[in-house]
Amino acid sequence: MRKIILSILLAAFFASLSSAYTGADVNGKIDSFANEINLTVAAAATQQNVYSQAWIGKLFPSAPPHFAVGIEAGATRFNLKPLKDAVEIFGMNGAPSDLVYPTITANARIGGFVLPFDIGFSAMYLDLSDMSSLADGFGLNFFDIGGDFRYAILKGEGLLPQVSVGFGYYYIGGKVSFKRDGLAANLDYSSHTMFLQAQISKTIIFFTPYLGFRGIFSNATTNWSWAASASKAASSPMYGDAVLGGAGKSSFGFFDKAMPQVYGGFGMNFSFFALNLGAAYEFTNKIWGADISLRFQM
């Protein structure tokens, strides 16, 4: 009799484990992923229009006038673990824990008038709605636009380095999606990101190492939803709820999450062309990024 009772209790225990997840659990994981999106796009926004020189020089009066146009590719670590956990509730394995969030921007920068400052602009649109080759079922598309202002405290004359301080703003909007085998999730995000920065650099012949620090402040919102087919929910050994979908919103304001970031790298100048290689790390959320750019510069 004791063995029968013990068997029943063990069966009930393992049955409870096998159907431990509900729609509320899925909502929590999707909401956590939405928060990751808000943080990632804020950090990625700053990896645009990065110049090794802390100040490019004046447009006027100057001979030659100083300006630049170019293209830049960047990458930022994207934490997919919360979404991976959500889809695995429905027995779907193979989703990655991390993904590289790419940026490809066209940019321009012009030197200041009379005073030692410069202004940069950049814009981007990228559509990766089907990323089957990287992560089956995932899609990503986004756009952004913005710029920054830098003022030179030191101009780099003689043995002195260039030192500048500045600020910038970027707007990023887009969508992350997942759709496979009766399970779908959609996350629409928008981010207004502002930052303060300080940078130091020194050009030695054609080589320019640089180092900088940013304080990032973002007003970000991600609206999310998910849906599962009845057959997908029924076939999962871990999902035990009649709920087949959910929706919500994750957001924070400019002063809710200050994000300190260090960045640096080096540039190489070849006549009127410049190649720049750099990297960045945001300390609070441990978000790394990198960029490479090629530009025409005077």
GROMACS .gro file of C-alpha atoms in nm, residues 1-15:
model
   15
    1MET     CA    1   0.000   0.000   0.000
    2ARG     CA    2   0.283   0.236   0.088
    3LYS     CA    3   0.448   0.168  -0.248
    4ILE     CA    4   0.125   0.251  -0.430
    5ILE     CA    5   0.083   0.578  -0.237
    6LEU     CA    6   0.449   0.665  -0.297
    7SER     CA    7   0.413   0.594  -0.670
    8ILE     CA    8   0.106   0.816  -0.690
    9LEU     CA    9   0.282   1.100  -0.506
   10LEU     CA   10   0.591   1.071  -0.728
   11ALA     CA   11   0.375   1.065  -1.042
   12ALA     CA   12   0.189   1.374  -0.922
   13PHE     CA   13   0.518   1.546  -0.838
   14PHE     CA   14   0.673   1.482  -1.179
   15ALA     CA   15   0.348   1.574  -1.351
   0.00000   0.00000   0.00000
